[in-house]
C-alpha atoms as an extended CHARMM CRD file, in Angstrom:
* protein
*
       126  EXT
         1         1  MET       CA            126.0620000000      -11.5860000000      -54.3530000000  PROA      1               0.0000000000
         2         2  ARG       CA            125.5790000000       -8.2490000000      -56.0280000000  PROA      2               0.0000000000
         3         3  THR       CA            128.6400000000       -6.0470000000      -56.2700000000  PROA      3               0.0000000000
         4         4  THR       CA            127.9830000000       -2.1810000000      -56.1840000000  PROA      4               0.0000000000
         5         5  THR       CA            129.9460000000        0.2690000000      -58.1290000000  PROA      5               0.0000000000
         6         6  ALA       CA            131.4000000000        1.7460000000      -54.8680000000  PROA      6               0.0000000000
         7         7  LEU       CA            132.7370000000       -1.7440000000      -53.8790000000  PROA      7               0.0000000000
         8         8  ARG       CA            134.3270000000       -2.2780000000      -57.2510000000  PROA      8               0.0000000000
         9         9  THR       CA            135.9230000000        0.9920000000      -57.1670000000  PROA      9               0.0000000000
        10        10  LEU       CA            137.2740000000        0.4130000000      -53.6510000000  PROA      10              0.0000000000
        11        11  ALA       CA            138.6610000000       -3.1090000000      -54.6350000000  PROA      11              0.0000000000
        12        12  ALA       CA            140.2940000000       -1.6840000000      -57.6140000000  PROA      12              0.0000000000
        13        13  ALA       CA            141.9570000000        1.0780000000      -55.5400000000  PROA      13              0.0000000000
        14        14  LEU       CA            143.1220000000       -1.2800000000      -52.9120000000  PROA      14              0.0000000000
        15        15  LEU       CA            144.5340000000       -3.6790000000      -55.4450000000  PROA      15              0.0000000000
        16        16  THR       CA            146.5320000000       -1.0500000000      -57.2410000000  PROA      16              0.0000000000
        17        17  SER       CA            147.4800000000        0.6680000000      -53.9860000000  PROA      17              0.0000000000
        18        18  GLY       CA            146.9270000000        3.8740000000      -55.7010000000  PROA      18              0.0000000000
        19        19  VAL       CA            147.0300000000        6.8600000000      -53.5100000000  PROA      19              0.0000000000
        20        20  LEU       CA            146.2350000000       10.0580000000      -55.6340000000  PROA      20              0.0000000000
        21        21  ALA       CA            145.0300000000       13.5590000000      -54.9140000000  PROA      21              0.0000000000
        22        22  VAL       CA            144.4720000000       16.2430000000      -57.4210000000  PROA      22              0.0000000000
        23        23  SER       CA            144.5260000000       19.8410000000      -56.2110000000  PROA      23              0.0000000000
        24        24  ALA       CA            142.0100000000       22.3120000000      -57.3160000000  PROA      24              0.0000000000
        25        25  THR       CA            143.7440000000       24.6620000000      -59.7490000000  PROA      25              0.0000000000
        26        26  GLY       CA            144.1340000000       28.1630000000      -58.2430000000  PROA      26              0.0000000000
        27        27  THR       CA            142.6350000000       27.2480000000      -54.8480000000  PROA      27              0.0000000000
        28        28  THR       CA            144.0400000000       29.0740000000      -52.0520000000  PROA      28              0.0000000000
        29        29  ALA       CA            141.2440000000       28.6940000000      -49.5640000000  PROA      29              0.0000000000
        30        30  THR       CA            142.3720000000       26.8790000000      -46.2070000000  PROA      30              0.0000000000
        31        31  ALA       CA            140.0560000000       24.2290000000      -44.5950000000  PROA      31              0.0000000000
        32        32  ALA       CA            138.2960000000       25.3090000000      -41.2930000000  PROA      32              0.0000000000
        33        33  PRO       CA            139.6310000000       23.5530000000      -38.3230000000  PROA      33              0.0000000000
        34        34  PRO       CA            137.2160000000       20.8040000000      -36.8310000000  PROA      34              0.0000000000
        35        35  THR       CA            136.5260000000       22.8340000000      -33.8250000000  PROA      35              0.0000000000
        36        36  LEU       CA            134.2450000000       25.1180000000      -35.8910000000  PROA      36              0.0000000000
        37        37  ALA       CA            131.7750000000       22.2680000000      -36.5800000000  PROA      37              0.0000000000
        38        38  ARG       CA            129.1400000000       21.3030000000      -33.9660000000  PROA      38              0.0000000000
        39        39  GLY       CA            128.9340000000       17.6160000000      -33.1140000000  PROA      39              0.0000000000
        40        40  HSD       CA            126.6490000000       15.6320000000      -30.8940000000  PROA      40              0.0000000000
        41        41  GLY       CA            129.0720000000       14.6190000000      -28.2720000000  PROA      41              0.0000000000
        42        42  GLY       CA            130.2760000000       11.1020000000      -27.4560000000  PROA      42              0.0000000000
        43        43  GLY       CA            133.6920000000        9.8110000000      -27.9790000000  PROA      43              0.0000000000
        44        44  GLY       CA            136.9060000000       11.6990000000      -28.7100000000  PROA      44              0.0000000000
        45        45  GLY       CA            137.6690000000       15.3320000000      -29.1430000000  PROA      45              0.0000000000
        46        46  ALA       CA            138.3040000000       17.2490000000      -32.3040000000  PROA      46              0.0000000000
        47        47  PHE       CA            142.0840000000       16.8780000000      -31.8700000000  PROA      47              0.0000000000
        48        48  GLY       CA            142.0910000000       13.4620000000      -29.9890000000  PROA      48              0.0000000000
        49        49  GLY       CA            144.5240000000       10.5860000000      -30.7450000000  PROA      49              0.0000000000
        50        50  PHE       CA            141.7040000000        8.5140000000      -32.3250000000  PROA      50              0.0000000000
        51        51  ARG       CA            141.7240000000        8.2920000000      -36.1700000000  PROA      51              0.0000000000
        52        52  THR       CA            140.6850000000        5.7560000000      -38.5430000000  PROA      52              0.0000000000
        53        53  LEU       CA            141.6600000000        5.0720000000      -42.2710000000  PROA      53              0.0000000000
        54        54  GLY       CA            139.1010000000        6.1950000000      -44.7500000000  PROA      54              0.0000000000
        55        55  VAL       CA            139.0980000000        5.4520000000      -48.6000000000  PROA      55              0.0000000000
        56        56  VAL       CA            137.2080000000        7.5990000000      -51.2170000000  PROA      56              0.0000000000
        57        57  VAL       CA            134.7680000000        5.5330000000      -52.8350000000  PROA      57              0.0000000000
        58        58  ALA       CA            133.0910000000        8.1300000000      -54.9780000000  PROA      58              0.0000000000
        59        59  PRO       CA            132.3300000000        7.3090000000      -58.6400000000  PROA      59              0.0000000000
        60        60  GLY       CA            134.5380000000       10.1700000000      -59.7400000000  PROA      60              0.0000000000
        61        61  PHE       CA            136.4010000000       13.0340000000      -58.2300000000  PROA      61              0.0000000000
        62        62  LEU       CA            135.1580000000       13.9640000000      -54.6940000000  PROA      62              0.0000000000
        63        63  ASP       CA            135.0300000000       17.6400000000      -53.7400000000  PROA      63              0.0000000000
        64        64  VAL       CA            136.1390000000       18.1740000000      -50.1480000000  PROA      64              0.0000000000
        65        65  ARG       CA            135.0610000000       21.4110000000      -48.6360000000  PROA      65              0.0000000000
        66        66  GLN       CA            136.0480000000       24.1400000000      -46.2820000000  PROA      66              0.0000000000
        67        67  LEU       CA            132.9900000000       23.4780000000      -43.8650000000  PROA      67              0.0000000000
        68        68  PRO       CA            130.6710000000       20.3520000000      -43.5460000000  PROA      68              0.0000000000
        69        69  THR       CA            128.0200000000       21.6470000000      -46.0570000000  PROA      69              0.0000000000
        70        70  PRO       CA            127.5730000000       21.0670000000      -49.7710000000  PROA      70              0.0000000000
        71        71  PHE       CA            127.4090000000       24.9540000000      -50.0220000000  PROA      71              0.0000000000
        72        72  SER       CA            130.9680000000       25.4820000000      -48.6310000000  PROA      72              0.0000000000
        73        73  PRO       CA            133.7910000000       26.3120000000      -51.0240000000  PROA      73              0.0000000000
        74        74  VAL       CA            135.7960000000       23.2860000000      -52.5730000000  PROA      74              0.0000000000
        75        75  VAL       CA            139.3720000000       23.1810000000      -51.2310000000  PROA      75              0.0000000000
        76        76  ASN       CA            140.5780000000       20.0100000000      -52.8320000000  PROA      76              0.0000000000
        77        77  ARG       CA            139.3930000000       17.1290000000      -55.3470000000  PROA      77              0.0000000000
        78        78  LEU       CA            140.1770000000       13.6170000000      -54.5610000000  PROA      78              0.0000000000
        79        79  LEU       CA            140.2910000000       10.5740000000      -56.7450000000  PROA      79              0.0000000000
        80        80  PRO       CA            138.5840000000        7.2850000000      -56.0080000000  PROA      80              0.0000000000
        81        81  GLY       CA            141.0470000000        5.2200000000      -53.8870000000  PROA      81              0.0000000000
        82        82  PHE       CA            142.6000000000        8.1090000000      -52.1580000000  PROA      82              0.0000000000
        83        83  GLN       CA            143.2900000000        7.2390000000      -48.5610000000  PROA      83              0.0000000000
        84        84  ASP       CA            143.3790000000        9.6370000000      -45.5820000000  PROA      84              0.0000000000
        85        85  ARG       CA            142.9530000000        9.5950000000      -41.6990000000  PROA      85              0.0000000000
        86        86  VAL       CA            139.2650000000       10.2220000000      -40.7890000000  PROA      86              0.0000000000
        87        87  GLN       CA            139.5350000000       12.1550000000      -37.5720000000  PROA      87              0.0000000000
        88        88  CYS       CA            136.0230000000       12.6150000000      -36.5650000000  PROA      88              0.0000000000
        89        89  VAL       CA            132.4040000000       13.1480000000      -37.7970000000  PROA      89              0.0000000000
        90        90  VAL       CA            129.5440000000       15.7520000000      -37.6610000000  PROA      90              0.0000000000
        91        91  LEU       CA            126.0230000000       15.9160000000      -38.6240000000  PROA      91              0.0000000000
        92        92  GLY       CA            125.3070000000       18.5850000000      -41.0270000000  PROA      92              0.0000000000
        93        93  PRO       CA            123.2600000000       19.3270000000      -44.0280000000  PROA      93              0.0000000000
        94        94  SER       CA            122.3640000000       16.0460000000      -46.1160000000  PROA      94              0.0000000000
        95        95  PHE       CA            124.5690000000       15.2390000000      -49.1010000000  PROA      95              0.0000000000
        96        96  ASN       CA            123.0160000000       12.7730000000      -51.4220000000  PROA      96              0.0000000000
        97        97  GLY       CA            120.8000000000       11.3900000000      -48.6110000000  PROA      97              0.0000000000
        98        98  ASN       CA            123.5720000000       11.0950000000      -45.9080000000  PROA      98              0.0000000000
        99        99  PRO       CA            123.7550000000       13.9520000000      -43.2340000000  PROA      99              0.0000000000
       100       100  TYR       CA            127.2710000000       12.8600000000      -41.9020000000  PROA      100             0.0000000000
       101       101  TRP       CA            130.4860000000       14.7140000000      -42.8020000000  PROA      101             0.0000000000
       102       102  PHE       CA            134.2010000000       13.3300000000      -42.0590000000  PROA      102             0.0000000000
       103       103  TRP       CA            137.0710000000       15.6680000000      -41.2780000000  PROA      103             0.0000000000
       104       104  LEU       CA            139.9810000000       14.3600000000      -43.3400000000  PROA      104             0.0000000000
       105       105  SER       CA            143.2480000000       15.3500000000      -41.3100000000  PROA      105             0.0000000000
       106       106  GLY       CA            145.5790000000       14.9910000000      -44.2340000000  PROA      106             0.0000000000
       107       107  VAL       CA            143.8220000000       17.1400000000      -46.7490000000  PROA      107             0.0000000000
       108       108  ARG       CA            142.3810000000       19.2200000000      -43.8940000000  PROA      108             0.0000000000
       109       109  ALA       CA            138.9380000000       19.4010000000      -45.2760000000  PROA      109             0.0000000000
       110       110  TRP       CA            135.3930000000       18.0870000000      -44.9350000000  PROA      110             0.0000000000
       111       111  ALA       CA            134.1200000000       15.0180000000      -47.1240000000  PROA      111             0.0000000000
       112       112  PRO       CA            130.5560000000       13.6830000000      -47.2830000000  PROA      112             0.0000000000
       113       113  ALA       CA            130.5970000000       10.4790000000      -45.3710000000  PROA      113             0.0000000000
       114       114  GLY       CA            128.7040000000        8.5490000000      -47.6790000000  PROA      114             0.0000000000
       115       115  TYR       CA            131.6500000000        8.6330000000      -50.1970000000  PROA      115             0.0000000000
       116       116  VAL       CA            134.3310000000        7.7600000000      -47.6370000000  PROA      116             0.0000000000
       117       117  PHE       CA            134.7400000000        3.9600000000      -46.6830000000  PROA      117             0.0000000000
       118       118  THR       CA            136.0800000000        3.3930000000      -43.1400000000  PROA      118             0.0000000000
       119       119  TYR       CA            135.9680000000       -0.4120000000      -43.0210000000  PROA      119             0.0000000000
       120       120  GLY       CA            133.1420000000       -0.2910000000      -40.5340000000  PROA      120             0.0000000000
       121       121  ALA       CA            135.3990000000        1.4230000000      -37.9880000000  PROA      121             0.0000000000
       122       122  ARG       CA            133.5410000000        3.8050000000      -35.3210000000  PROA      122             0.0000000000
       123       123  VAL       CA            134.4480000000        7.2890000000      -36.0390000000  PROA      123             0.0000000000
       124       124  PRO       CA            134.0430000000        9.7420000000      -32.8670000000  PROA      124             0.0000000000
       125       125  TYR       CA            132.1090000000       12.9150000000      -33.1020000000  PROA      125             0.0000000000
       126       126  CYS       CA            133.9770000000       16.2000000000      -33.2880000000  PROA      126             0.0000000000
């Protein structure tokens, strides 16, 4: 069985139980609330009670953004293994081949879905 870098990173993070976040130096921007994003319906509202755990599986720091687009300002940088609640998902501009973006409720920012592992859980649209 072939092991990808993302899976090795996730396994290492889970084994060490490390939960780390690094704030961007001098950043004062606040994240946009999920109600500003346009979803495609189906399951749960932007502030519904449904949430699932997500783990950052990026190969390095993951920039999370004010809006669900790679052109939006960075509001925080997360280390691999960082865990947060994924509140909902939207379809937006593709980032590294994946057009989905997750709203992370703890850091209050958008993360490209391709770099957040949700253990296969269904994430509702915003």
